[in-house]
PDB file of C-alpha atoms in Angstrom:
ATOM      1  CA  UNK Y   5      -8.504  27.821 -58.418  1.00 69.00           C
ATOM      2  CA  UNK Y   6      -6.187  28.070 -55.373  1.00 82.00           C
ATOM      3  CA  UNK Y   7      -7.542  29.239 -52.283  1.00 82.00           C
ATOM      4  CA  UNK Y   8      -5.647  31.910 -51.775  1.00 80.00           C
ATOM      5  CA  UNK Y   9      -6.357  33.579 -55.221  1.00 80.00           C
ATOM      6  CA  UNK Y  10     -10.078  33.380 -54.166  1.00 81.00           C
ATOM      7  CA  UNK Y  11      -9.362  35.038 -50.674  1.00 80.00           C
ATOM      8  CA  UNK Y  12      -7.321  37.928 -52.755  1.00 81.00           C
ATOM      9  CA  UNK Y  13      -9.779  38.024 -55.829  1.00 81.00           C
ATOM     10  CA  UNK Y  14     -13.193  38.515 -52.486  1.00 82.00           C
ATOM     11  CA  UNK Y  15     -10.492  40.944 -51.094  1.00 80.00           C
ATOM     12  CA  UNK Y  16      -9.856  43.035 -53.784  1.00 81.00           C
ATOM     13  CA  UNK Y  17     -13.967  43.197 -54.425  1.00 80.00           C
ATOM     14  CA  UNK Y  18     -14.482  43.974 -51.198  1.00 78.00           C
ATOM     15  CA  UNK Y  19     -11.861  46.825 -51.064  1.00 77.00           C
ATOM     16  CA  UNK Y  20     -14.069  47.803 -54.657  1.00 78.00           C
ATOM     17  CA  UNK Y  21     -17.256  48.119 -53.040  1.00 72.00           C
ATOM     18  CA  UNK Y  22     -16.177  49.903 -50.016  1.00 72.00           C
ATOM     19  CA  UNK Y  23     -13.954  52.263 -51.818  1.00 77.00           C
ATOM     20  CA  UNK Y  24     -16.818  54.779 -52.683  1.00 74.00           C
ATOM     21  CA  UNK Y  25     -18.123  54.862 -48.898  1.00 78.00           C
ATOM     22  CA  UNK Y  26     -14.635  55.753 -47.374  1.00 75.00           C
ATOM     23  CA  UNK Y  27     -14.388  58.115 -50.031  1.00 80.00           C
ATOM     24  CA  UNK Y  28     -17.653  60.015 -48.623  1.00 79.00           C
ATOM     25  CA  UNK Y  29     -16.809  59.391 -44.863  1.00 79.00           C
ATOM     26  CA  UNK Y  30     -13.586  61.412 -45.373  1.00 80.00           C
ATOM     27  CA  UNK Y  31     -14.853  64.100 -47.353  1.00 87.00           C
ATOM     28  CA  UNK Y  32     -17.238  64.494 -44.721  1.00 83.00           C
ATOM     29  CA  UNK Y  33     -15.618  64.036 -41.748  1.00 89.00           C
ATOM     30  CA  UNK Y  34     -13.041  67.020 -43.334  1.00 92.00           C
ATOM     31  CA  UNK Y  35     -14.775  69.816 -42.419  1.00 91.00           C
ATOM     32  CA  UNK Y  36     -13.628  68.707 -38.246  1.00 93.00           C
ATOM     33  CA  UNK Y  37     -10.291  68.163 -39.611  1.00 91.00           C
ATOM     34  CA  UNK Y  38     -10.167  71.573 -41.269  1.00 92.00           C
ATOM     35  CA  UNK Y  39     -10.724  73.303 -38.410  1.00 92.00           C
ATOM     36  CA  UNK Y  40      -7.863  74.963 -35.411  1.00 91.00           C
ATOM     37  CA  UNK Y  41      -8.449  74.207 -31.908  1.00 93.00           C
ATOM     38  CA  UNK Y  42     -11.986  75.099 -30.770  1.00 95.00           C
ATOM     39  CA  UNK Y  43     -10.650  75.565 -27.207  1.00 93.00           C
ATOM     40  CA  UNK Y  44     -11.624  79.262 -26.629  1.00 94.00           C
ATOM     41  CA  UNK Y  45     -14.907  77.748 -27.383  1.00 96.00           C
ATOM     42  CA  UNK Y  46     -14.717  75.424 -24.952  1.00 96.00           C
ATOM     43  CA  UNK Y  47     -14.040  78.003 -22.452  1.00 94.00           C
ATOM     44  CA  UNK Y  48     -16.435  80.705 -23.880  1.00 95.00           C
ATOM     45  CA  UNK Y  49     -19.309  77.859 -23.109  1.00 95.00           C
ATOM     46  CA  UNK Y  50     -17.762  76.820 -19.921  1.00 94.00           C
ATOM     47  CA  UNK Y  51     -15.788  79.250 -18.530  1.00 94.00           C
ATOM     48  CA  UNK Y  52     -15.226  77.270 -15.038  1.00 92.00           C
ATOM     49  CA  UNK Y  53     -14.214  74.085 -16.810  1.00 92.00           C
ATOM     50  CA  UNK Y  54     -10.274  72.748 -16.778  1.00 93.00           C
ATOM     51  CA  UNK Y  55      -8.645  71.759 -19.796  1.00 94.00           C
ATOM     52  CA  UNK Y  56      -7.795  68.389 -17.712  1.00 95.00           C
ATOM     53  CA  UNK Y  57     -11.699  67.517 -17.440  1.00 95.00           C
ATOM     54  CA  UNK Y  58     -12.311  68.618 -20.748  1.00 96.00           C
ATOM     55  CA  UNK Y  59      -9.189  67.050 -22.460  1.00 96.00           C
ATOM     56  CA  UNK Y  60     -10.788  63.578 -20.582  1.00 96.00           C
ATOM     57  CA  UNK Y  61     -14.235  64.128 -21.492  1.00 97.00           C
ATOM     58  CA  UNK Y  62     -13.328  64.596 -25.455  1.00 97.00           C
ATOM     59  CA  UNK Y  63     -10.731  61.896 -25.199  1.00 97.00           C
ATOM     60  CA  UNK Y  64     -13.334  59.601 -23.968  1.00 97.00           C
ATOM     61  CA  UNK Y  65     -15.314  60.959 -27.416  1.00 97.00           C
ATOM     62  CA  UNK Y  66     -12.516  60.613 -29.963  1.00 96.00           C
ATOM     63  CA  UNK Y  67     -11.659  57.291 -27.896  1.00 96.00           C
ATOM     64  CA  UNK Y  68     -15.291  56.151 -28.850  1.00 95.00           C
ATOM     65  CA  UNK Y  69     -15.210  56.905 -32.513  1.00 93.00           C
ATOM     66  CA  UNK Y  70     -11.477  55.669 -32.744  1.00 91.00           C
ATOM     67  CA  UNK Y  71     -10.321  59.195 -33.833  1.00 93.00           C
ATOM     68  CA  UNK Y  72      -6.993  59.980 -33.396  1.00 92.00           C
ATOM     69  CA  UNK Y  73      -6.594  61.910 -29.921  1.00 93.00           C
ATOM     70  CA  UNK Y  74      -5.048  64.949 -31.719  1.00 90.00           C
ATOM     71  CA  UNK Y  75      -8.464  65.373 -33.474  1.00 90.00           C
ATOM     72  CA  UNK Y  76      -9.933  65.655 -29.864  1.00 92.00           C
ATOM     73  CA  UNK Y  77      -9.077  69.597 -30.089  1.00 92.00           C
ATOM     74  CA  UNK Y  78     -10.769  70.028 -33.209  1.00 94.00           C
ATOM     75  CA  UNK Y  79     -14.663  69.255 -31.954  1.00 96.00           C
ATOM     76  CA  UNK Y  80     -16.277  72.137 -30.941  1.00 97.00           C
ATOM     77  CA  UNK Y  81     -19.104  72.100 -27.857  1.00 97.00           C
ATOM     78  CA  UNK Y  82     -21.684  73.166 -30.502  1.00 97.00           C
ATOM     79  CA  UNK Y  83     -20.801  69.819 -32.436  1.00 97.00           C
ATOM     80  CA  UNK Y  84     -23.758  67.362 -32.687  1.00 97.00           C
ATOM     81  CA  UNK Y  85     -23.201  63.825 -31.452  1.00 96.00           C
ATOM     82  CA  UNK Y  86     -25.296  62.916 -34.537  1.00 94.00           C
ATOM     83  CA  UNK Y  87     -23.516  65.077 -37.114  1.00 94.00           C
ATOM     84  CA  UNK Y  88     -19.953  63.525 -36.146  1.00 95.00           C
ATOM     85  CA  UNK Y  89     -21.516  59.965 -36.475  1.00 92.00           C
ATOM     86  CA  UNK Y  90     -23.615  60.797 -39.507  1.00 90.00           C
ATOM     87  CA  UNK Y  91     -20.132  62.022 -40.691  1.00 90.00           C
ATOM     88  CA  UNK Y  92     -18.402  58.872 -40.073  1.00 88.00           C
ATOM     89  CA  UNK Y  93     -21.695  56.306 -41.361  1.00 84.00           C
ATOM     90  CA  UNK Y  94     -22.463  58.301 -44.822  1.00 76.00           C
ATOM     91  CA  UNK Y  95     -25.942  57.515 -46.521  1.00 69.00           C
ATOM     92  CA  UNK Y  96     -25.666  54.022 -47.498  1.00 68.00           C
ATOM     93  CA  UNK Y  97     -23.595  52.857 -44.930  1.00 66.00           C
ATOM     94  CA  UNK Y  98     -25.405  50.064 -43.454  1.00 66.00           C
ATOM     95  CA  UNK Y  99     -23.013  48.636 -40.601  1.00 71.00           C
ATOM     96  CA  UNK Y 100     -21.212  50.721 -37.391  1.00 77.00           C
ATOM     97  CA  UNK Y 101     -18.646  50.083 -35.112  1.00 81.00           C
ATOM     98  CA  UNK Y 102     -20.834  51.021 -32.370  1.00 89.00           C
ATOM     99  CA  UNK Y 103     -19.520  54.298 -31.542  1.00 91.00           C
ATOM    100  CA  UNK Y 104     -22.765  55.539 -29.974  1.00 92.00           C
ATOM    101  CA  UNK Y 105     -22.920  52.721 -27.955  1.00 94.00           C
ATOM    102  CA  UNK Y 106     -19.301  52.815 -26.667  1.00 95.00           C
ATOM    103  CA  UNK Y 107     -19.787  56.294 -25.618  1.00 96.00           C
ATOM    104  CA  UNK Y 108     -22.840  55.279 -23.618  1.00 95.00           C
ATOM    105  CA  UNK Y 109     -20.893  52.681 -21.860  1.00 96.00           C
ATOM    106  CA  UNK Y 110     -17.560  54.831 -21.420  1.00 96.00           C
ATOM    107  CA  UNK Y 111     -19.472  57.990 -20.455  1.00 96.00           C
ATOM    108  CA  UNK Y 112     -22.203  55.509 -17.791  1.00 95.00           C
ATOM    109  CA  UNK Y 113     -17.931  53.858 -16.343  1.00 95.00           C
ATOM    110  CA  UNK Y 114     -16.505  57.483 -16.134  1.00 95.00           C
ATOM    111  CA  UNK Y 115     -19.456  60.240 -14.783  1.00 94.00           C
ATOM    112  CA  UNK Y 116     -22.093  57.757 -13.980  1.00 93.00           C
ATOM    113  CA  UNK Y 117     -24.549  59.003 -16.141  1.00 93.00           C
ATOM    114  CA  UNK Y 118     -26.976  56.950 -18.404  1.00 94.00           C
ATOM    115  CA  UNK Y 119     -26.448  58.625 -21.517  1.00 92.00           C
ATOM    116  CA  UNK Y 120     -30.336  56.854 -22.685  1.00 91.00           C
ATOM    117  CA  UNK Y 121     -31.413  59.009 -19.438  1.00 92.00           C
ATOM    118  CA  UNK Y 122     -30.370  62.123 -20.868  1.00 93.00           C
ATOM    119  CA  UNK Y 123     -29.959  61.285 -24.939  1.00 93.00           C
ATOM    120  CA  UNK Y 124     -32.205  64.021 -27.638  1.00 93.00           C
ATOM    121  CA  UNK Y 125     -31.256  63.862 -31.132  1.00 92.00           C
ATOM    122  CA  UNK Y 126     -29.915  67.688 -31.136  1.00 96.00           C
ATOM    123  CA  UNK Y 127     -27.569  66.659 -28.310  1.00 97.00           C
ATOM    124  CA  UNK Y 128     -24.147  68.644 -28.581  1.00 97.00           C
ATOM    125  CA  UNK Y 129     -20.643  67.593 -26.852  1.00 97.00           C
ATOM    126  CA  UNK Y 130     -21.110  71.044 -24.758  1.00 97.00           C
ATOM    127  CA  UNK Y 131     -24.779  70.213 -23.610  1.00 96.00           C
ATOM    128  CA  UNK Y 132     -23.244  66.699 -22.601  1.00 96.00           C
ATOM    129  CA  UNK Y 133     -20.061  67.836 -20.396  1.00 96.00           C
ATOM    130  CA  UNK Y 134     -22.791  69.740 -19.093  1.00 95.00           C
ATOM    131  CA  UNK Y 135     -24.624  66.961 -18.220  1.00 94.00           C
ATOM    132  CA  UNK Y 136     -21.549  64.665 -17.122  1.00 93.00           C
ATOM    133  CA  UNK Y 137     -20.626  68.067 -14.878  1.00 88.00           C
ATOM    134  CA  UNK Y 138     -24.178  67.970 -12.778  1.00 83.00           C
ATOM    135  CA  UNK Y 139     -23.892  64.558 -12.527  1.00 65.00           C
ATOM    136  CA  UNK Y 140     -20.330  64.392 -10.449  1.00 62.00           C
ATOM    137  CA  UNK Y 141     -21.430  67.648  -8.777  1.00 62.00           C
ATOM    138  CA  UNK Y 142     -18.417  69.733 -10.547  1.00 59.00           C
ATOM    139  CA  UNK Y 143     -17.857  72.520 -12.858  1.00 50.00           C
TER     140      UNK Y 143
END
């Protein structure tokens, strides 16, 4: 057998066995996508807070999880860091991209916060611009 018809013949298996998992990933990662903008909630939670900071701080999210930036809008403050990456890893999924980790480094390079420092398994996108807010001294 030619090598390239066992490269396409592991390719096309591989593209079987993942099928299922992207499958689930996008079914759950539709109910952000379903959403409109949750700006007013981002000012309801943080009234003093630009749309400049928070269009960085959820760009540095999205950025993280390689979302496209026009889903940045669509992530509410009362989002769970785990429920977006639970979203994106379904049950079975046994590898990452590291997104948890790229938003510890990107948030540490940006605010200067140890995300470990500050990290609970509830955590929410609004209680961590909080926490990226104390840290620079701003609102």
């Amino acid at each position: 057998m030619k090598p390239y018809m066992i490269f396409l013949a592991l390719f096309a298996l591989a593209l079987l066995v993942m099928l299922p998992y992207e499958i689930q990933r996008r079914r759950a990662l539709q109910r952000f996508w379903d959403r409109h903008c949750m700006g007013i909630r981002w000012r309801r939670r943080l009234p003093v807070a630009t749309k400049t900071k928070l269009r960085e701080f959820l760009t540095i999210f999205v950025d993280a999880f390689s979302f496209d930036h026009k889903h940045r809008a669509w992530f509410s403050p009362d989002d769970r860091l785990m429920d977006v990456y639970q979203a994106a890893y379904p049950t079975g999924t046994c590898v990452d991209n590291m997104e948890l980790e790229t938003l510890s480094l990107s948030i540490e390079w940006r605010y200067h916060l140890d995300l470990t420092a500050v990290w609970q398994e509830q955590i929410t996108l609004g209680t961590l611009y909080e926490y990226t807010t104390m840290r620079l001294g701003e609102s």
